[in-house]
PDB file of C-alpha atoms in Angstrom:
ATOM      1  CA  MET A   1      22.658  17.851  -0.653  1.00  0.00           C
ATOM      2  CA  THR A   2      19.842  19.680   1.071  1.00  0.00           C
ATOM      3  CA  ARG A   3      19.197  18.690   4.675  1.00  0.00           C
ATOM      4  CA  GLN A   4      15.506  19.482   4.452  1.00  0.00           C
ATOM      5  CA  PRO A   5      13.615  16.407   5.581  1.00  0.00           C
ATOM      6  CA  VAL A   6      11.349  14.123   3.636  1.00  0.00           C
ATOM      7  CA  LEU A   7       7.941  13.951   5.275  1.00  0.00           C
ATOM      8  CA  VAL A   8       6.456  10.451   5.517  1.00  0.00           C
ATOM      9  CA  ILE A   9       2.707  10.595   6.075  1.00  0.00           C
ATOM     10  CA  GLY A  10       1.332   7.373   7.492  1.00  0.00           C
ATOM     11  CA  ALA A  11       4.691   6.408   8.943  1.00  0.00           C
ATOM     12  CA  THR A  12       3.217   3.594  11.022  1.00  0.00           C
ATOM     13  CA  GLY A  13       1.565   1.892   8.035  1.00  0.00           C
ATOM     14  CA  LYS A  14       2.802  -1.042   5.979  1.00  0.00           C
ATOM     15  CA  THR A  15       4.525   1.106   3.356  1.00  0.00           C
ATOM     16  CA  GLY A  16       5.178   4.253   5.373  1.00  0.00           C
ATOM     17  CA  ALA A  17       7.153   2.490   8.093  1.00  0.00           C
ATOM     18  CA  ARG A  18       9.345   0.825   5.488  1.00  0.00           C
ATOM     19  CA  VAL A  19       9.847   4.014   3.492  1.00  0.00           C
ATOM     20  CA  ALA A  20      10.885   5.907   6.635  1.00  0.00           C
ATOM     21  CA  ALA A  21      13.286   3.145   7.705  1.00  0.00           C
ATOM     22  CA  LYS A  22      14.901   2.868   4.262  1.00  0.00           C
ATOM     23  CA  LEU A  23      15.323   6.653   3.983  1.00  0.00           C
ATOM     24  CA  LYS A  24      16.954   6.781   7.414  1.00  0.00           C
ATOM     25  CA  ALA A  25      19.249   3.901   6.465  1.00  0.00           C
ATOM     26  CA  GLU A  26      20.401   5.927   3.443  1.00  0.00           C
ATOM     27  CA  GLY A  27      21.090   8.940   5.632  1.00  0.00           C
ATOM     28  CA  THR A  28      18.176  11.005   4.351  1.00  0.00           C
ATOM     29  CA  PRO A  29      16.620  13.298   6.959  1.00  0.00           C
ATOM     30  CA  VAL A  30      13.113  12.022   7.673  1.00  0.00           C
ATOM     31  CA  ARG A  31      10.126  13.512   9.451  1.00  0.00           C
ATOM     32  CA  VAL A  32       7.689  10.769  10.405  1.00  0.00           C
ATOM     33  CA  ALA A  33       4.079  11.825  10.753  1.00  0.00           C
ATOM     34  CA  SER A  34       1.070   9.976  12.098  1.00  0.00           C
ATOM     35  CA  ARG A  35      -1.628  10.540  14.679  1.00  0.00           C
ATOM     36  CA  ASN A  36       0.608   9.661  17.624  1.00  0.00           C
ATOM     37  CA  ALA A  37       4.019  10.625  16.252  1.00  0.00           C
ATOM     38  CA  GLU A  38       6.202  13.451  17.541  1.00  0.00           C
ATOM     39  CA  THR A  39       5.008  15.230  14.392  1.00  0.00           C
ATOM     40  CA  PRO A  40       1.248  14.657  14.574  1.00  0.00           C
ATOM     41  CA  PHE A  41      -0.684  14.245  11.349  1.00  0.00           C
ATOM     42  CA  ASP A  42      -4.346  13.356  11.110  1.00  0.00           C
ATOM     43  CA  TRP A  43      -6.322  13.356   7.861  1.00  0.00           C
ATOM     44  CA  ASP A  44      -9.394  14.320   9.870  1.00  0.00           C
ATOM     45  CA  VAL A  45      -7.664  17.294  11.542  1.00  0.00           C
ATOM     46  CA  PRO A  46      -6.474  19.693   8.802  1.00  0.00           C
ATOM     47  CA  ASP A  47      -4.807  21.925  11.400  1.00  0.00           C
ATOM     48  CA  THR A  48      -2.110  19.248  11.723  1.00  0.00           C
ATOM     49  CA  TRP A  49      -1.178  19.368   8.046  1.00  0.00           C
ATOM     50  CA  ALA A  50       0.748  22.644   7.738  1.00  0.00           C
ATOM     51  CA  PRO A  51       3.061  22.043  10.730  1.00  0.00           C
ATOM     52  CA  ALA A  52       3.908  18.592   9.376  1.00  0.00           C
ATOM     53  CA  LEU A  53       4.625  19.940   5.885  1.00  0.00           C
ATOM     54  CA  ALA A  54       6.570  23.037   6.942  1.00  0.00           C
ATOM     55  CA  GLY A  55      10.205  22.897   5.845  1.00  0.00           C
ATOM     56  CA  ALA A  56       9.930  19.516   4.119  1.00  0.00           C
ATOM     57  CA  ARG A  57      11.440  19.227   0.650  1.00  0.00           C
ATOM     58  CA  ALA A  58       9.283  16.240  -0.370  1.00  0.00           C
ATOM     59  CA  ALA A  59       6.528  14.062   1.016  1.00  0.00           C
ATOM     60  CA  TYR A  60       5.480  10.438   0.761  1.00  0.00           C
ATOM     61  CA  VAL A  61       1.686  10.423   0.960  1.00  0.00           C
ATOM     62  CA  THR A  62      -0.601   7.533   1.807  1.00  0.00           C
ATOM     63  CA  TYR A  63      -4.250   7.907   2.718  1.00  0.00           C
ATOM     64  CA  PHE A  64      -5.662   5.683   5.450  1.00  0.00           C
ATOM     65  CA  PRO A  65      -7.510   3.452   5.058  1.00  0.00           C
ATOM     66  CA  ASP A  66      -7.392   3.782   1.258  1.00  0.00           C
ATOM     67  CA  LEU A  67      -7.400   6.458  -1.419  1.00  0.00           C
ATOM     68  CA  ALA A  68     -10.620   4.958  -2.789  1.00  0.00           C
ATOM     69  CA  PHE A  69     -12.518   5.782   0.407  1.00  0.00           C
ATOM     70  CA  PRO A  70     -15.218   8.534   0.191  1.00  0.00           C
ATOM     71  CA  GLY A  71     -13.780  11.952   1.039  1.00  0.00           C
ATOM     72  CA  ALA A  72     -10.181  10.948   0.373  1.00  0.00           C
ATOM     73  CA  VAL A  73      -9.874  12.802  -2.946  1.00  0.00           C
ATOM     74  CA  GLU A  74     -11.021  16.065  -1.417  1.00  0.00           C
ATOM     75  CA  LYS A  75      -8.556  15.740   1.454  1.00  0.00           C
ATOM     76  CA  VAL A  76      -5.660  14.829  -0.839  1.00  0.00           C
ATOM     77  CA  THR A  77      -6.493  17.834  -3.031  1.00  0.00           C
ATOM     78  CA  ALA A  78      -6.457  20.121   0.004  1.00  0.00           C
ATOM     79  CA  LEU A  79      -3.214  18.586   1.273  1.00  0.00           C
ATOM     80  CA  ALA A  80      -1.514  19.195  -2.079  1.00  0.00           C
ATOM     81  CA  ALA A  81      -2.543  22.851  -1.973  1.00  0.00           C
ATOM     82  CA  GLN A  82      -1.183  23.110   1.560  1.00  0.00           C
ATOM     83  CA  ALA A  83       2.061  21.418   0.497  1.00  0.00           C
ATOM     84  CA  LYS A  84       2.516  23.876  -2.333  1.00  0.00           C
ATOM     85  CA  ALA A  85       1.911  26.791   0.027  1.00  0.00           C
ATOM     86  CA  GLN A  86       4.524  25.370   2.421  1.00  0.00           C
ATOM     87  CA  GLY A  87       7.138  25.070  -0.330  1.00  0.00           C
ATOM     88  CA  VAL A  88       7.176  21.274  -0.648  1.00  0.00           C
ATOM     89  CA  ALA A  89       8.687  20.499  -4.052  1.00  0.00           C
ATOM     90  CA  HIS A  90       7.733  16.872  -4.696  1.00  0.00           C
ATOM     91  CA  ILE A  91       4.957  14.494  -3.668  1.00  0.00           C
ATOM     92  CA  VAL A  92       5.124  10.729  -4.033  1.00  0.00           C
ATOM     93  CA  LEU A  93       1.589   9.357  -3.813  1.00  0.00           C
ATOM     94  CA  LEU A  94       0.616   5.742  -3.189  1.00  0.00           C
ATOM     95  CA  SER A  95      -2.473   4.814  -5.179  1.00  0.00           C
ATOM     96  CA  GLY A  96      -4.506   1.670  -5.816  1.00  0.00           C
ATOM     97  CA  ARG A  97      -4.726  -0.308  -9.020  1.00  0.00           C
ATOM     98  CA  GLY A  98      -8.150  -0.575 -10.650  1.00  0.00           C
ATOM     99  CA  GLU A  99      -9.821   1.843  -8.228  1.00  0.00           C
ATOM    100  CA  GLN A 100     -11.757   4.713  -9.811  1.00  0.00           C
ATOM    101  CA  HIS A 101     -11.602   6.995  -6.767  1.00  0.00           C
ATOM    102  CA  ALA A 102      -7.888   6.356  -6.515  1.00  0.00           C
ATOM    103  CA  ARG A 103      -7.516   7.593 -10.092  1.00  0.00           C
ATOM    104  CA  LEU A 104      -9.249  10.814  -9.051  1.00  0.00           C
ATOM    105  CA  GLY A 105      -6.728  11.184  -6.237  1.00  0.00           C
ATOM    106  CA  GLU A 106      -3.924  10.759  -8.751  1.00  0.00           C
ATOM    107  CA  GLU A 107      -5.430  13.507 -10.894  1.00  0.00           C
ATOM    108  CA  ALA A 108      -5.564  15.817  -7.892  1.00  0.00           C
ATOM    109  CA  ILE A 109      -1.809  15.433  -7.483  1.00  0.00           C
ATOM    110  CA  ARG A 110      -1.162  15.756 -11.227  1.00  0.00           C
ATOM    111  CA  ASN A 111      -3.069  19.042 -11.260  1.00  0.00           C
ATOM    112  CA  SER A 112      -1.573  20.432  -8.039  1.00  0.00           C
ATOM    113  CA  GLY A 113       1.306  22.297  -9.673  1.00  0.00           C
ATOM    114  CA  LEU A 114       3.797  20.201  -7.681  1.00  0.00           C
ATOM    115  CA  ASP A 115       6.339  17.769  -9.022  1.00  0.00           C
ATOM    116  CA  TYR A 116       4.993  14.294  -8.408  1.00  0.00           C
ATOM    117  CA  THR A 117       5.545  10.567  -8.718  1.00  0.00           C
ATOM    118  CA  LEU A 118       2.545   8.237  -8.671  1.00  0.00           C
ATOM    119  CA  ILE A 119       2.836   4.652  -7.442  1.00  0.00           C
ATOM    120  CA  ARG A 120      -0.239   2.644  -8.449  1.00  0.00           C
ATOM    121  CA  SER A 121      -0.088  -0.604  -6.516  1.00  0.00           C
ATOM    122  CA  ALA A 122      -1.564  -4.079  -6.731  1.00  0.00           C
ATOM    123  CA  TRP A 123      -2.783  -5.866  -3.572  1.00  0.00           C
ATOM    124  CA  PHE A 124      -0.176  -6.118  -0.799  1.00  0.00           C
ATOM    125  CA  ALA A 125       1.455  -9.455  -0.040  1.00  0.00           C
ATOM    126  CA  GLN A 126       1.861  -8.240   3.553  1.00  0.00           C
ATOM    127  CA  ASN A 127      -1.912  -8.408   4.051  1.00  0.00           C
ATOM    128  CA  PHE A 128      -1.205 -12.111   4.594  1.00  0.00           C
ATOM    129  CA  SER A 129       1.538 -11.585   7.165  1.00  0.00           C
ATOM    130  CA  GLU A 130       0.728  -8.319   8.948  1.00  0.00           C
ATOM    131  CA  GLY A 131      -2.897  -7.591   8.127  1.00  0.00           C
ATOM    132  CA  TYR A 132      -6.354  -9.025   8.471  1.00  0.00           C
ATOM    133  CA  LEU A 133      -5.488 -12.334   6.744  1.00  0.00           C
ATOM    134  CA  ARG A 134      -2.732 -13.401   9.148  1.00  0.00           C
ATOM    135  CA  ALA A 135      -5.097 -14.784  11.780  1.00  0.00           C
ATOM    136  CA  PRO A 136      -6.991 -17.148   9.459  1.00  0.00           C
ATOM    137  CA  ILE A 137      -3.727 -18.329   7.917  1.00  0.00           C
ATOM    138  CA  MET A 138      -2.566 -19.198  11.427  1.00  0.00           C
ATOM    139  CA  ASP A 139      -5.677 -21.404  11.541  1.00  0.00           C
ATOM    140  CA  GLY A 140      -4.756 -23.034   8.236  1.00  0.00           C
ATOM    141  CA  VAL A 141      -7.210 -21.273   5.939  1.00  0.00           C
ATOM    142  CA  LEU A 142      -7.261 -18.389   3.490  1.00  0.00           C
ATOM    143  CA  PRO A 143     -10.851 -17.156   3.177  1.00  0.00           C
ATOM    144  CA  MET A 144     -11.151 -14.788   0.206  1.00  0.00           C
ATOM    145  CA  PRO A 145     -13.862 -13.747  -2.245  1.00  0.00           C
ATOM    146  CA  GLY A 146     -13.350 -13.429  -5.978  1.00  0.00           C
ATOM    147  CA  GLY A 147     -13.441 -17.094  -6.909  1.00  0.00           C
ATOM    148  CA  THR A 148     -10.603 -18.039  -9.254  1.00  0.00           C
ATOM    149  CA  VAL A 149      -9.687 -14.474 -10.206  1.00  0.00           C
ATOM    150  CA  LYS A 150      -5.924 -13.932 -10.383  1.00  0.00           C
ATOM    151  CA  GLU A 151      -3.943 -11.039  -8.931  1.00  0.00           C
ATOM    152  CA  PRO A 152      -0.293  -9.992  -9.434  1.00  0.00           C
ATOM    153  CA  ILE A 153       0.153  -9.372  -5.712  1.00  0.00           C
ATOM    154  CA  ILE A 154       3.149  -7.258  -4.726  1.00  0.00           C
ATOM    155  CA  ASP A 155       5.640  -7.346  -1.870  1.00  0.00           C
ATOM    156  CA  VAL A 156       5.420  -4.078   0.079  1.00  0.00           C
ATOM    157  CA  GLU A 157       9.218  -3.993   0.230  1.00  0.00           C
ATOM    158  CA  ASP A 158       9.166  -3.336  -3.513  1.00  0.00           C
ATOM    159  CA  ILE A 159       6.704  -0.479  -3.099  1.00  0.00           C
ATOM    160  CA  ALA A 160       8.940   1.067  -0.449  1.00  0.00           C
ATOM    161  CA  ASP A 161      12.014   0.706  -2.655  1.00  0.00           C
ATOM    162  CA  VAL A 162      10.243   2.464  -5.532  1.00  0.00           C
ATOM    163  CA  ALA A 163       9.103   5.259  -3.209  1.00  0.00           C
ATOM    164  CA  VAL A 164      12.596   5.764  -1.784  1.00  0.00           C
ATOM    165  CA  ALA A 165      14.093   5.890  -5.281  1.00  0.00           C
ATOM    166  CA  ALA A 166      11.514   8.479  -6.316  1.00  0.00           C
ATOM    167  CA  LEU A 167      12.221  10.567  -3.216  1.00  0.00           C
ATOM    168  CA  THR A 168      16.012  10.479  -3.433  1.00  0.00           C
ATOM    169  CA  GLN A 169      17.030  10.019  -7.071  1.00  0.00           C
ATOM    170  CA  ASP A 170      16.694  11.979 -10.280  1.00  0.00           C
ATOM    171  CA  GLY A 171      14.547  10.798 -13.151  1.00  0.00           C
ATOM    172  CA  HIS A 172      11.326   9.874 -11.346  1.00  0.00           C
ATOM    173  CA  ARG A 173       9.388  13.121 -11.412  1.00  0.00           C
ATOM    174  CA  GLY A 174       6.250  13.146 -13.519  1.00  0.00           C
ATOM    175  CA  LYS A 175       6.273   9.331 -13.671  1.00  0.00           C
ATOM    176  CA  LEU A 176       3.488   6.850 -13.005  1.00  0.00           C
ATOM    177  CA  TYR A 177       4.732   3.465 -11.840  1.00  0.00           C
ATOM    178  CA  GLU A 178       2.119   0.715 -11.879  1.00  0.00           C
ATOM    179  CA  VAL A 179       3.697  -1.806  -9.557  1.00  0.00           C
ATOM    180  CA  THR A 180       2.772  -5.482  -9.385  1.00  0.00           C
ATOM    181  CA  GLY A 181       4.374  -8.782  -8.623  1.00  0.00           C
ATOM    182  CA  PRO A 182       5.935 -10.745 -11.495  1.00  0.00           C
ATOM    183  CA  GLU A 183       3.145 -13.325 -11.903  1.00  0.00           C
ATOM    184  CA  LEU A 184      -0.593 -13.871 -11.711  1.00  0.00           C
ATOM    185  CA  LEU A 185      -1.789 -16.014  -8.823  1.00  0.00           C
ATOM    186  CA  SER A 186      -5.208 -17.103  -7.648  1.00  0.00           C
ATOM    187  CA  PHE A 187      -5.874 -17.098  -3.909  1.00  0.00           C
ATOM    188  CA  ALA A 188      -5.638 -20.891  -4.041  1.00  0.00           C
ATOM    189  CA  ASP A 189      -2.159 -20.486  -5.555  1.00  0.00           C
ATOM    190  CA  MET A 190      -1.209 -18.084  -2.772  1.00  0.00           C
ATOM    191  CA  ALA A 191      -2.416 -20.509  -0.113  1.00  0.00           C
ATOM    192  CA  GLN A 192      -0.264 -23.206  -1.716  1.00  0.00           C
ATOM    193  CA  GLU A 193       2.814 -20.956  -1.726  1.00  0.00           C
ATOM    194  CA  ILE A 194       2.361 -20.175   1.976  1.00  0.00           C
ATOM    195  CA  ALA A 195       1.832 -23.861   2.688  1.00  0.00           C
ATOM    196  CA  GLN A 196       5.086 -24.714   0.908  1.00  0.00           C
ATOM    197  CA  ALA A 197       6.971 -21.997   2.777  1.00  0.00           C
ATOM    198  CA  THR A 198       5.636 -22.989   6.199  1.00  0.00           C
ATOM    199  CA  GLY A 199       5.367 -26.729   5.790  1.00  0.00           C
ATOM    200  CA  ARG A 200       1.773 -26.501   7.011  1.00  0.00           C
ATOM    201  CA  SER A 201      -1.580 -27.194   5.417  1.00  0.00           C
ATOM    202  CA  ILE A 202      -3.119 -23.921   4.185  1.00  0.00           C
ATOM    203  CA  ARG A 203      -6.231 -24.074   2.027  1.00  0.00           C
ATOM    204  CA  HIS A 204      -8.167 -21.394   0.226  1.00  0.00           C
ATOM    205  CA  ILE A 205     -11.850 -21.137   1.154  1.00  0.00           C
ATOM    206  CA  PRO A 206     -13.972 -19.252  -1.419  1.00  0.00           C
ATOM    207  CA  ILE A 207     -16.334 -16.925   0.443  1.00  0.00           C
ATOM    208  CA  SER A 208     -18.866 -14.217  -0.377  1.00  0.00           C
ATOM    209  CA  PHE A 209     -18.116 -10.525  -0.059  1.00  0.00           C
ATOM    210  CA  GLU A 210     -20.524 -10.408   2.875  1.00  0.00           C
ATOM    211  CA  GLU A 211     -18.526 -13.099   4.672  1.00  0.00           C
ATOM    212  CA  PHE A 212     -15.318 -11.237   3.810  1.00  0.00           C
ATOM    213  CA  HIS A 213     -16.748  -8.114   5.459  1.00  0.00           C
ATOM    214  CA  GLN A 214     -17.692 -10.053   8.592  1.00  0.00           C
ATOM    215  CA  GLY A 215     -14.203 -11.489   8.920  1.00  0.00           C
ATOM    216  CA  ILE A 216     -12.460  -8.114   8.674  1.00  0.00           C
ATOM    217  CA  GLU A 217     -15.002  -6.471  10.949  1.00  0.00           C
ATOM    218  CA  GLN A 218     -14.179  -8.920  13.735  1.00  0.00           C
ATOM    219  CA  SER A 219     -10.476  -8.023  13.676  1.00  0.00           C
ATOM    220  CA  ALA A 220     -10.363  -4.426  12.430  1.00  0.00           C
ATOM    221  CA  GLY A 221     -13.803  -2.919  12.947  1.00  0.00           C
ATOM    222  CA  ASP A 222     -16.686  -1.916  10.710  1.00  0.00           C
ATOM    223  CA  TYR A 223     -14.972   1.137   9.197  1.00  0.00           C
ATOM    224  CA  VAL A 224     -11.981  -0.765   7.828  1.00  0.00           C
ATOM    225  CA  ALA A 225     -14.223  -3.671   6.807  1.00  0.00           C
ATOM    226  CA  ASP A 226     -16.404  -1.327   4.739  1.00  0.00           C
ATOM    227  CA  VAL A 227     -13.374   0.063   2.932  1.00  0.00           C
ATOM    228  CA  PHE A 228     -11.674  -3.207   2.089  1.00  0.00           C
ATOM    229  CA  THR A 229     -14.892  -4.927   1.093  1.00  0.00           C
ATOM    230  CA  ALA A 230     -15.725  -2.087  -1.287  1.00  0.00           C
ATOM    231  CA  ILE A 231     -12.256  -2.332  -2.820  1.00  0.00           C
ATOM    232  CA  ALA A 232     -12.533  -6.117  -3.118  1.00  0.00           C
ATOM    233  CA  ARG A 233     -15.902  -5.828  -4.856  1.00  0.00           C
ATOM    234  CA  GLU A 234     -14.470  -3.275  -7.286  1.00  0.00           C
ATOM    235  CA  THR A 235     -11.172  -4.910  -8.108  1.00  0.00           C
ATOM    236  CA  LEU A 236     -11.615  -8.669  -7.797  1.00  0.00           C
ATOM    237  CA  ASP A 237     -13.451  -8.935 -11.105  1.00  0.00           C
ATOM    238  CA  GLY A 238     -10.460  -9.694 -13.326  1.00  0.00           C
ATOM    239  CA  ARG A 239      -9.667  -6.093 -14.237  1.00  0.00           C
ATOM    240  CA  ASN A 240      -6.245  -6.380 -12.605  1.00  0.00           C
ATOM    241  CA  ALA A 241      -5.363  -9.788 -14.003  1.00  0.00           C
ATOM    242  CA  GLN A 242      -2.220  -8.653 -15.766  1.00  0.00           C
ATOM    243  CA  VAL A 243       1.282  -7.857 -14.573  1.00  0.00           C
ATOM    244  CA  SER A 244       2.909  -4.459 -15.011  1.00  0.00           C
ATOM    245  CA  GLY A 245       6.565  -3.520 -15.120  1.00  0.00           C
ATOM    246  CA  GLY A 246       6.597  -0.562 -12.754  1.00  0.00           C
ATOM    247  CA  VAL A 247       9.132  -2.052 -10.347  1.00  0.00           C
ATOM    248  CA  PHE A 248      11.594  -2.736 -13.163  1.00  0.00           C
ATOM    249  CA  GLN A 249      10.994   0.700 -14.698  1.00  0.00           C
ATOM    250  CA  ALA A 250      11.761   2.418 -11.399  1.00  0.00           C
ATOM    251  CA  LEU A 251      14.520   0.189 -10.045  1.00  0.00           C
ATOM    252  CA  GLY A 252      16.002  -1.722 -12.961  1.00  0.00           C
ATOM    253  CA  ARG A 253      15.287  -5.061 -11.315  1.00  0.00           C
ATOM    254  CA  PRO A 254      12.307  -7.431 -11.316  1.00  0.00           C
ATOM    255  CA  ALA A 255       9.687  -7.438  -8.604  1.00  0.00           C
ATOM    256  CA  ARG A 256       9.930 -10.042  -5.845  1.00  0.00           C
ATOM    257  CA  SER A 257       7.766 -13.117  -6.279  1.00  0.00           C
ATOM    258  CA  PHE A 258       5.030 -14.120  -3.852  1.00  0.00           C
ATOM    259  CA  ALA A 259       6.975 -17.307  -3.163  1.00  0.00           C
ATOM    260  CA  GLU A 260       9.984 -15.231  -2.085  1.00  0.00           C
ATOM    261  CA  PHE A 261       7.755 -13.128   0.158  1.00  0.00           C
ATOM    262  CA  ALA A 262       6.242 -16.256   1.717  1.00  0.00           C
ATOM    263  CA  ARG A 263       9.655 -17.843   2.353  1.00  0.00           C
ATOM    264  CA  THR A 264      10.972 -14.658   3.953  1.00  0.00           C
ATOM    265  CA  ALA A 265       7.912 -14.283   6.174  1.00  0.00           C
ATOM    266  CA  ALA A 266       7.981 -17.936   7.175  1.00  0.00           C
ATOM    267  CA  LYS A 267      11.685 -17.766   8.031  1.00  0.00           C
ATOM    268  CA  ALA A 268      10.947 -14.748  10.254  1.00  0.00           C
ATOM    269  CA  GLY A 269       8.362 -16.805  12.143  1.00  0.00           C
ATOM    270  CA  ILE A 270       5.424 -14.647  11.074  1.00  0.00           C
ATOM    271  CA  TRP A 271       3.009 -17.595  10.909  1.00  0.00           C
ATOM    272  CA  GLN A 272       4.239 -19.411  14.016  1.00  0.00           C
ATOM    273  CA  SER A 273       2.059 -19.470  17.095  1.00  0.00           C
ATOM    274  CA  ALA A 274       3.311 -18.120  20.412  1.00  0.00           C
ATOM    275  CA  ALA A 275       3.287 -21.652  21.725  1.00  0.00           C
TER     276      ALA A 275
END
């Protein structure tokens, strides 16, 4: 087997960190790339792209903060051209479900002349345990817009497993995997699952998109708040209220349930206070 490394762009993110760790556990040579990594990579500094790509046989690509953000498609298109020039053979791209700009990013990879695998993902379960929703859950509330809309939220571990399979196994090139959890849940349902897993009272509070923006801005800043609020406005309208079988198609097993995610996170003490 070739010893050329797999480049993981965004190796400190929710999916990238897991993809890098799982590849290393399998014995696959990995080159981790992020702004502060030994191999620096910055979407806003194109001069960092070629050195990160050089000598890699494949790359796992995520765009921070999201592929739907203005300017992302142009940068992904330019990165694909750079990857092709550097001899990278295969790109695995993480995309977002129901996001028009994300679809344009997918097309950029499809048209790049590279082998590719596209992973089109539902909302991350880990937003509740590692992201901007952890703090309110610690306070016993889940403030989310979208009313009673339902989402087939996915465990990021499943996304990482699909990415690793695509990067290391035959049969995944040219494929689009739309990955979701196995069931539709409202945010009230999700709050109930976390409550059951933790033994605490967690209640969903319906809020406006403006209030959603304010909450994220306080913890992550205006830039990230703008991105996630725009995505929430676009996708929390019922367009994604159906499950897809991408995890099973890629891995031959069902996706993890939100209840399983919540139990695992609770057991790890994710929602316990320092006290």
